Each structure stands twice: as structure tokens, then as C-alpha cells.
């Protein structure tokens, strides 16, 4: 698969097979992630790979974040919506949490986030090219928790930004047809 085809055909894959992913494939994806462009060579990305039993710790941290965000949540809510992200982590063979370092200025922090987002897309494209399915998720607990249990688990500073948690495995479903507004409607040419 060439780069253009990979970019055109990559889709988020929600349903993953309950089958282990060889560590070598994840290593291949991470090895290309670090070639993302990054201003001032800050290389601000960090990757935290969870598989096997370690997924439970990550799932617990997401459940804890929900509690922190919803101190008044009922037991029902904690077991339902409060456990949604945790369940997703437990259902995926691999989750990579991607974080971005804070910069020495606001601008550098912004650019670090941009660079890490590109590195994240490299992982998604590599996963696709390697026959894996992946899903970039953020959502509940990533941005809003006053104390972030996931960051505590990763042992990253509170200032670090969680850019993605990438659920990865072999696809258990056909990718949904994507939909995009044609580039022509988003582009102005100055010639
Ligand atoms: C920064 C970012 C955060 C995202 N967070 C979520 C999320 O929390 N939940 C979710 O279902 N999808 C999330 N997505 C994935 C998008 O929903 C998905 O890329 C979009 O629907 C387009 O589908 P495609 O990836 O198949 O082209 C996120 C994507 C990005 C770039």
C-alpha cells in the first residue's frame, strides 16, 4: 500500500478482534511515528503502550477520571457511562496513549501538540498499512478531570497533554465508507 492509498483508505475501526497483536507491529508503527515533523526538534511525543493485563490499570484510571469529573454520579452512572471508556480499553488488544510535552512558551506548547497529532496520524496510517484497525479517541476524562488519574498512572506531569488514546487490534468489521466534503470546497487558489 503506498502513502496516498493509505491516507485515502484509512478509517476508524470501532470493532476489533479479541486476538493479540504482535509487539513487532506496534514497534513498526512507533518507529515511523517519530519521523513526524516537529518545530525546533522538540520531539514532544511520548507513547505508552498497554496490552494484556496492564489494560486493567488503564481502564481503572479512566473510570477514576469519570468519578473525578462527576463527583455526584450514582452507582448506576458509574457502572454505565462512567465505565464506557474503561470497557473500550479492556476490549481492545492494545491501547497506545499518546501525550505531548508542554513547551517553553504557549506557542511551543501549541506546536508540540500539532507535531504530536501528526505523529499520531503516522501511527494510524502505519497500523492501516500493516493490516491493523485503529481508533483515535479522546473524550471523557482526557481534557477535563481536575486531577487526571491517567496522567498519574503514566507518571507524566499534569501539564502534559493527552493527545490520543489509540485502540488497536485486528479489524473485526469492514471499515464504514468515509464521508468528506470535497477539497475543492475548502480550497482557494491564488495564481
Ligand atoms: C483529536 C481527535 C479526537 C477524537 N476523539 C474521538 C472520540 O473521543 N470518540 C470517537 O468516537 N472518535 C474520536 N475521534 C475519531 C473521529 O471520530 C473520526 O476520525 C471521524 O469520525 C472520521 O472517521 P474516520 O477516522 O473513519 O475517517 C477523534 C479524532 C481526532 C482527530
PDB file of C-alpha atoms and ligand atoms in Angstrom:
ATOM      1  CA  UNK A   1       0.000   0.000   0.000  1.00  0.00           C
ATOM      2  CA  UNK A   2       1.519   3.351  -0.965  1.00  0.00           C
ATOM      3  CA  UNK A   3       1.242   6.504   1.134  1.00  0.00           C
ATOM      4  CA  UNK A   4      -1.547   8.064  -0.935  1.00  0.00           C
ATOM      5  CA  UNK A   5      -3.672   4.946  -0.783  1.00  0.00           C
ATOM      6  CA  UNK A   6      -3.082   4.598   2.973  1.00  0.00           C
ATOM      7  CA  UNK A   7      -4.204   8.191   3.584  1.00  0.00           C
ATOM      8  CA  UNK A   8      -7.254   7.807   1.347  1.00  0.00           C
ATOM      9  CA  UNK A   9      -8.450   4.462   2.711  1.00  0.00           C
ATOM     10  CA  UNK A  10      -7.660   4.690   6.461  1.00  0.00           C
ATOM     11  CA  UNK A  11     -10.840   4.680   8.525  1.00  0.00           C
ATOM     12  CA  UNK A  12     -11.510   4.466  12.244  1.00  0.00           C
ATOM     13  CA  UNK A  13     -12.266   0.854  13.118  1.00  0.00           C
ATOM     14  CA  UNK A  14     -14.549   0.509  16.123  1.00  0.00           C
ATOM     15  CA  UNK A  15     -14.771  -3.281  16.310  1.00  0.00           C
ATOM     16  CA  UNK A  16     -11.540  -5.126  16.960  1.00  0.00           C
ATOM     17  CA  UNK A  17     -10.889  -8.843  17.154  1.00  0.00           C
ATOM     18  CA  UNK A  18     -10.010 -10.292  20.519  1.00  0.00           C
ATOM     19  CA  UNK A  19      -6.649 -11.522  19.217  1.00  0.00           C
ATOM     20  CA  UNK A  20      -3.211 -10.422  20.338  1.00  0.00           C
ATOM     21  CA  UNK A  21      -1.224  -8.049  18.152  1.00  0.00           C
ATOM     22  CA  UNK A  22       2.456  -8.912  17.697  1.00  0.00           C
ATOM     23  CA  UNK A  23       4.590  -6.378  19.542  1.00  0.00           C
ATOM     24  CA  UNK A  24       6.738  -6.070  16.412  1.00  0.00           C
ATOM     25  CA  UNK A  25       3.843  -4.451  14.503  1.00  0.00           C
ATOM     26  CA  UNK A  26       3.343  -1.848  17.234  1.00  0.00           C
ATOM     27  CA  UNK A  27       7.087  -1.207  17.209  1.00  0.00           C
ATOM     28  CA  UNK A  28       6.973  -0.656  13.440  1.00  0.00           C
ATOM     29  CA  UNK A  29       4.196   1.911  13.858  1.00  0.00           C
ATOM     30  CA  UNK A  30       6.034   3.747  16.650  1.00  0.00           C
ATOM     31  CA  UNK A  31       9.272   3.723  14.666  1.00  0.00           C
ATOM     32  CA  UNK A  32       7.606   5.775  11.904  1.00  0.00           C
ATOM     33  CA  UNK A  33       5.642   7.971  14.328  1.00  0.00           C
ATOM     34  CA  UNK A  34       8.823   9.703  15.484  1.00  0.00           C
ATOM     35  CA  UNK A  35       9.532  10.885  11.917  1.00  0.00           C
ATOM     36  CA  UNK A  36       6.694  13.382  12.187  1.00  0.00           C
ATOM     37  CA  UNK A  37       7.751  16.988  11.560  1.00  0.00           C
ATOM     38  CA  UNK A  38       8.313  18.975  14.753  1.00  0.00           C
ATOM     39  CA  UNK A  39       9.374  22.589  15.183  1.00  0.00           C
ATOM     40  CA  UNK A  40      12.700  23.213  16.933  1.00  0.00           C
ATOM     41  CA  UNK A  41      13.190  19.445  17.136  1.00  0.00           C
ATOM     42  CA  UNK A  42      11.306  19.280  20.399  1.00  0.00           C
ATOM     43  CA  UNK A  43      10.142  15.710  19.608  1.00  0.00           C
ATOM     44  CA  UNK A  44       7.384  16.287  22.186  1.00  0.00           C
ATOM     45  CA  UNK A  45       5.573  12.943  21.837  1.00  0.00           C
ATOM     46  CA  UNK A  46       5.525  10.109  24.320  1.00  0.00           C
ATOM     47  CA  UNK A  47       3.885   6.750  23.794  1.00  0.00           C
ATOM     48  CA  UNK A  48       2.521   4.452  26.491  1.00  0.00           C
ATOM     49  CA  UNK A  49       1.592   1.015  25.225  1.00  0.00           C
ATOM     50  CA  UNK A  50      -0.888  -1.079  27.184  1.00  0.00           C
ATOM     51  CA  UNK A  51      -1.672  -4.697  26.342  1.00  0.00           C
ATOM     52  CA  UNK A  52      -2.508  -7.852  28.270  1.00  0.00           C
ATOM     53  CA  UNK A  53      -3.199  -7.474  31.984  1.00  0.00           C
ATOM     54  CA  UNK A  54      -1.852  -3.909  32.107  1.00  0.00           C
ATOM     55  CA  UNK A  55      -5.034  -2.767  30.328  1.00  0.00           C
ATOM     56  CA  UNK A  56      -6.921  -3.150  33.603  1.00  0.00           C
ATOM     57  CA  UNK A  57      -4.789  -0.406  35.219  1.00  0.00           C
ATOM     58  CA  UNK A  58      -5.542   1.957  32.360  1.00  0.00           C
ATOM     59  CA  UNK A  59      -9.241   1.060  32.441  1.00  0.00           C
ATOM     60  CA  UNK A  60      -9.312   1.776  36.193  1.00  0.00           C
ATOM     61  CA  UNK A  61      -7.690   5.167  35.613  1.00  0.00           C
ATOM     62  CA  UNK A  62     -10.355   6.117  33.058  1.00  0.00           C
ATOM     63  CA  UNK A  63     -13.099   5.012  35.435  1.00  0.00           C
ATOM     64  CA  UNK A  64     -11.441   7.092  38.169  1.00  0.00           C
ATOM     65  CA  UNK A  65     -11.338  10.133  35.864  1.00  0.00           C
ATOM     66  CA  UNK A  66     -15.067   9.828  35.342  1.00  0.00           C
ATOM     67  CA  UNK A  67     -15.582   9.845  39.094  1.00  0.00           C
ATOM     68  CA  UNK A  68     -13.383  12.929  39.423  1.00  0.00           C
ATOM     69  CA  UNK A  69     -15.389  14.677  36.715  1.00  0.00           C
ATOM     70  CA  UNK A  70     -18.751  13.596  38.168  1.00  0.00           C
ATOM     71  CA  UNK A  71     -18.384  13.598  41.954  1.00  0.00           C
ATOM     72  CA  UNK A  72     -22.148  13.187  42.381  1.00  0.00           C
ATOM     73  CA  UNK A  73     -22.555  10.287  39.959  1.00  0.00           C
ATOM     74  CA  UNK A  74     -24.795   7.436  41.091  1.00  0.00           C
ATOM     75  CA  UNK A  75     -23.550   3.855  41.228  1.00  0.00           C
ATOM     76  CA  UNK A  76     -25.616   3.186  38.088  1.00  0.00           C
ATOM     77  CA  UNK A  77     -23.988   6.018  36.210  1.00  0.00           C
ATOM     78  CA  UNK A  78     -20.512   4.925  37.308  1.00  0.00           C
ATOM     79  CA  UNK A  79     -21.183   1.402  36.090  1.00  0.00           C
ATOM     80  CA  UNK A  80     -22.721   2.611  32.798  1.00  0.00           C
ATOM     81  CA  UNK A  81     -21.432   5.801  31.136  1.00  0.00           C
ATOM     82  CA  UNK A  82     -18.687   6.011  33.763  1.00  0.00           C
ATOM     83  CA  UNK A  83     -17.266   2.735  32.578  1.00  0.00           C
ATOM     84  CA  UNK A  84     -17.620   3.250  28.835  1.00  0.00           C
ATOM     85  CA  UNK A  85     -14.027   4.233  28.145  1.00  0.00           C
ATOM     86  CA  UNK A  86     -12.696   1.599  30.526  1.00  0.00           C
ATOM     87  CA  UNK A  87     -14.702  -1.058  28.698  1.00  0.00           C
ATOM     88  CA  UNK A  88     -13.291   0.087  25.382  1.00  0.00           C
ATOM     89  CA  UNK A  89      -9.752  -0.213  26.719  1.00  0.00           C
ATOM     90  CA  UNK A  90     -10.468  -3.716  28.012  1.00  0.00           C
ATOM     91  CA  UNK A  91     -11.985  -4.748  24.676  1.00  0.00           C
ATOM     92  CA  UNK A  92      -9.016  -3.609  22.576  1.00  0.00           C
ATOM     93  CA  UNK A  93      -5.881  -5.794  22.457  1.00  0.00           C
ATOM     94  CA  UNK A  94      -3.641  -2.714  22.542  1.00  0.00           C
ATOM     95  CA  UNK A  95      -4.120   0.881  23.631  1.00  0.00           C
ATOM     96  CA  UNK A  96      -1.417   3.442  22.984  1.00  0.00           C
ATOM     97  CA  UNK A  97      -1.782   6.627  24.992  1.00  0.00           C
ATOM     98  CA  UNK A  98      -0.020   9.481  23.188  1.00  0.00           C
ATOM     99  CA  UNK A  99       0.991  12.555  25.143  1.00  0.00           C
ATOM    100  CA  UNK A 100       2.632  15.821  24.195  1.00  0.00           C
ATOM    101  CA  UNK A 101       5.097  17.717  26.376  1.00  0.00           C
ATOM    102  CA  UNK A 102       4.396  21.264  27.478  1.00  0.00           C
ATOM    103  CA  UNK A 103       6.626  23.772  25.642  1.00  0.00           C
ATOM    104  CA  UNK A 104       8.782  26.637  26.881  1.00  0.00           C
ATOM    105  CA  UNK A 105       6.124  29.084  25.671  1.00  0.00           C
ATOM    106  CA  UNK A 106       2.441  28.951  24.779  1.00  0.00           C
ATOM    107  CA  UNK A 107       3.374  28.865  21.126  1.00  0.00           C
ATOM    108  CA  UNK A 108       5.743  25.960  21.619  1.00  0.00           C
ATOM    109  CA  UNK A 109       3.059  24.041  23.530  1.00  0.00           C
ATOM    110  CA  UNK A 110       0.662  24.632  20.640  1.00  0.00           C
ATOM    111  CA  UNK A 111       3.219  23.494  18.107  1.00  0.00           C
ATOM    112  CA  UNK A 112       4.145  20.491  20.225  1.00  0.00           C
ATOM    113  CA  UNK A 113       0.500  19.441  20.176  1.00  0.00           C
ATOM    114  CA  UNK A 114       0.412  19.835  16.392  1.00  0.00           C
ATOM    115  CA  UNK A 115       3.570  17.746  15.980  1.00  0.00           C
ATOM    116  CA  UNK A 116       2.225  15.034  18.279  1.00  0.00           C
ATOM    117  CA  UNK A 117      -1.066  14.964  16.386  1.00  0.00           C
ATOM    118  CA  UNK A 118       0.915  14.323  13.201  1.00  0.00           C
ATOM    119  CA  UNK A 119       2.873  11.548  14.947  1.00  0.00           C
ATOM    120  CA  UNK A 120      -0.469  10.074  15.991  1.00  0.00           C
ATOM    121  CA  UNK A 121      -1.668  10.049  12.400  1.00  0.00           C
ATOM    122  CA  UNK A 122       1.577   8.295  11.412  1.00  0.00           C
ATOM    123  CA  UNK A 123       0.640   5.519  13.852  1.00  0.00           C
ATOM    124  CA  UNK A 124      -2.865   5.284  12.398  1.00  0.00           C
ATOM    125  CA  UNK A 125      -1.536   5.111   8.846  1.00  0.00           C
ATOM    126  CA  UNK A 126       1.110   2.567   9.770  1.00  0.00           C
ATOM    127  CA  UNK A 127      -1.486   0.430  11.563  1.00  0.00           C
ATOM    128  CA  UNK A 128      -3.688   0.546   8.466  1.00  0.00           C
ATOM    129  CA  UNK A 129      -0.792  -0.369   6.167  1.00  0.00           C
ATOM    130  CA  UNK A 130       0.107  -3.269   8.470  1.00  0.00           C
ATOM    131  CA  UNK A 131      -3.423  -4.688   8.325  1.00  0.00           C
ATOM    132  CA  UNK A 132      -4.459  -3.453  11.772  1.00  0.00           C
ATOM    133  CA  UNK A 133      -7.521  -1.458  12.737  1.00  0.00           C
ATOM    134  CA  UNK A 134      -7.230   1.583  14.979  1.00  0.00           C
ATOM    135  CA  UNK A 135      -9.428   4.233  16.560  1.00  0.00           C
ATOM    136  CA  UNK A 136      -8.306   7.646  17.855  1.00  0.00           C
ATOM    137  CA  UNK A 137     -10.319   8.505  20.935  1.00  0.00           C
ATOM    138  CA  UNK A 138     -10.174  11.281  23.494  1.00  0.00           C
ATOM    139  CA  UNK A 139     -13.376  12.322  25.190  1.00  0.00           C
ATOM    140  CA  UNK A 140     -14.366  11.995  28.794  1.00  0.00           C
ATOM    141  CA  UNK A 141     -11.601  12.402  31.323  1.00  0.00           C
ATOM    142  CA  UNK A 142      -8.872  13.289  28.871  1.00  0.00           C
ATOM    143  CA  UNK A 143      -9.283  17.038  28.986  1.00  0.00           C
ATOM    144  CA  UNK A 144     -11.496  17.854  31.896  1.00  0.00           C
ATOM    145  CA  UNK A 145     -10.626  15.925  35.043  1.00  0.00           C
ATOM    146  CA  UNK A 146      -9.347  18.276  37.761  1.00  0.00           C
ATOM    147  CA  UNK A 147      -6.913  15.561  38.803  1.00  0.00           C
ATOM    148  CA  UNK A 148      -6.085  13.242  35.962  1.00  0.00           C
ATOM    149  CA  UNK A 149      -5.742   9.600  37.007  1.00  0.00           C
ATOM    150  CA  UNK A 150      -4.450   8.592  33.570  1.00  0.00           C
ATOM    151  CA  UNK A 151      -1.589  11.107  33.794  1.00  0.00           C
ATOM    152  CA  UNK A 152      -0.834   9.871  37.284  1.00  0.00           C
ATOM    153  CA  UNK A 153      -0.652   6.301  36.010  1.00  0.00           C
ATOM    154  CA  UNK A 154       1.652   7.352  33.164  1.00  0.00           C
ATOM    155  CA  UNK A 155       3.708   9.425  35.562  1.00  0.00           C
ATOM    156  CA  UNK A 156       3.642  12.445  33.242  1.00  0.00           C
ATOM    157  CA  UNK A 157       3.317  15.986  34.577  1.00  0.00           C
ATOM    158  CA  UNK A 158      -0.174  17.481  34.868  1.00  0.00           C
ATOM    159  CA  UNK A 159       0.946  19.990  32.196  1.00  0.00           C
ATOM    160  CA  UNK A 160       1.442  17.237  29.604  1.00  0.00           C
ATOM    161  CA  UNK A 161      -1.405  16.972  27.122  1.00  0.00           C
ATOM    162  CA  UNK A 162      -3.054  13.654  26.354  1.00  0.00           C
ATOM    163  CA  UNK A 163      -3.431  13.832  22.580  1.00  0.00           C
ATOM    164  CA  UNK A 164      -4.946  10.443  21.902  1.00  0.00           C
ATOM    165  CA  UNK A 165      -5.646   7.064  23.147  1.00  0.00           C
ATOM    166  CA  UNK A 166      -5.392   4.736  20.219  1.00  0.00           C
ATOM    167  CA  UNK A 167      -7.304   1.486  20.374  1.00  0.00           C
ATOM    168  CA  UNK A 168      -5.583  -1.017  18.120  1.00  0.00           C
ATOM    169  CA  UNK A 169      -6.225  -4.591  17.035  1.00  0.00           C
ATOM    170  CA  UNK A 170      -7.104  -6.675  14.024  1.00  0.00           C
ATOM    171  CA  UNK A 171     -10.318  -5.371  12.454  1.00  0.00           C
ATOM    172  CA  UNK A 172     -13.455  -7.330  13.211  1.00  0.00           C
ATOM    173  CA  UNK A 173     -15.574  -5.364  10.797  1.00  0.00           C
ATOM    174  CA  UNK A 174     -15.397  -3.764   7.373  1.00  0.00           C
ATOM    175  CA  UNK A 175     -14.491  -0.109   7.577  1.00  0.00           C
ATOM    176  CA  UNK A 176     -17.517   2.172   7.171  1.00  0.00           C
ATOM    177  CA  UNK A 177     -17.450   4.188   3.964  1.00  0.00           C
ATOM    178  CA  UNK A 178     -15.939   7.536   4.839  1.00  0.00           C
ATOM    179  CA  UNK A 179     -17.521  10.842   4.011  1.00  0.00           C
ATOM    180  CA  UNK A 180     -15.728  14.094   3.337  1.00  0.00           C
ATOM    181  CA  UNK A 181     -16.540  17.460   1.819  1.00  0.00           C
ATOM    182  CA  UNK A 182     -14.525  17.580  -1.423  1.00  0.00           C
ATOM    183  CA  UNK A 183     -11.305  19.536  -1.079  1.00  0.00           C
ATOM    184  CA  UNK A 184     -12.468  21.906  -3.797  1.00  0.00           C
ATOM    185  CA  UNK A 185     -14.987  23.393  -1.330  1.00  0.00           C
ATOM    186  CA  UNK A 186     -12.234  24.007   1.229  1.00  0.00           C
ATOM    187  CA  UNK A 187      -9.620  25.413  -1.131  1.00  0.00           C
ATOM    188  CA  UNK A 188      -8.885  28.765  -2.699  1.00  0.00           C
ATOM    189  CA  UNK A 189      -6.231  29.036  -5.334  1.00  0.00           C
ATOM    190  CA  UNK A 190      -4.162  32.184  -5.783  1.00  0.00           C
ATOM    191  CA  UNK A 191      -2.347  32.063  -9.121  1.00  0.00           C
TER     192      UNK A 191
HETATM  193  C1  LIG B   1      -8.409  14.861  18.092  1.00  0.00           C
HETATM  194  C2  LIG B   1      -9.367  13.737  17.795  1.00  0.00           C
HETATM  195  C3  LIG B   1     -10.127  13.210  18.817  1.00  0.00           C
HETATM  196  C4  LIG B   1     -11.045  12.186  18.573  1.00  0.00           C
HETATM  197  N1  LIG B   1     -11.783  11.700  19.603  1.00  0.00           N
HETATM  198  C5  LIG B   1     -12.739  10.785  19.355  1.00  0.00           C
HETATM  199  C6  LIG B   1     -13.551  10.306  20.417  1.00  0.00           C
HETATM  200  O1  LIG B   1     -13.388  10.667  21.578  1.00  0.00           O
HETATM  201  N2  LIG B   1     -14.526   9.419  20.124  1.00  0.00           N
HETATM  202  C7  LIG B   1     -14.733   8.991  18.835  1.00  0.00           C
HETATM  203  O2  LIG B   1     -15.650   8.213  18.607  1.00  0.00           O
HETATM  204  N3  LIG B   1     -13.941   9.391  17.812  1.00  0.00           N
HETATM  205  C8  LIG B   1     -12.952  10.265  18.042  1.00  0.00           C
HETATM  206  N4  LIG B   1     -12.114  10.674  17.026  1.00  0.00           N
HETATM  207  C9  LIG B   1     -12.189   9.986  15.712  1.00  0.00           C
HETATM  208  C10 LIG B   1     -13.163  10.628  14.766  1.00  0.00           C
HETATM  209  O3  LIG B   1     -14.478  10.427  15.236  1.00  0.00           O
HETATM  210  C11 LIG B   1     -13.002  10.029  13.358  1.00  0.00           C
HETATM  211  O4  LIG B   1     -11.701  10.252  12.883  1.00  0.00           O
HETATM  212  C12 LIG B   1     -14.020  10.654  12.412  1.00  0.00           C
HETATM  213  O5  LIG B   1     -15.310  10.175  12.679  1.00  0.00           O
HETATM  214  C13 LIG B   1     -13.718  10.377  10.951  1.00  0.00           C
HETATM  215  O6  LIG B   1     -13.758   8.984  10.698  1.00  0.00           O
HETATM  216  P1  LIG B   1     -12.531   8.241  10.022  1.00  0.00           P
HETATM  217  O7  LIG B   1     -11.388   8.298  11.012  1.00  0.00           O
HETATM  218  O8  LIG B   1     -13.010   6.839   9.786  1.00  0.00           O
HETATM  219  O9  LIG B   1     -12.198   8.937   8.745  1.00  0.00           O
HETATM  220  C14 LIG B   1     -11.183  11.671  17.255  1.00  0.00           C
HETATM  221  C15 LIG B   1     -10.388  12.189  16.220  1.00  0.00           C
HETATM  222  C16 LIG B   1      -9.485  13.201  16.496  1.00  0.00           C
HETATM  223  C17 LIG B   1      -8.624  13.746  15.368  1.00  0.00           C
END
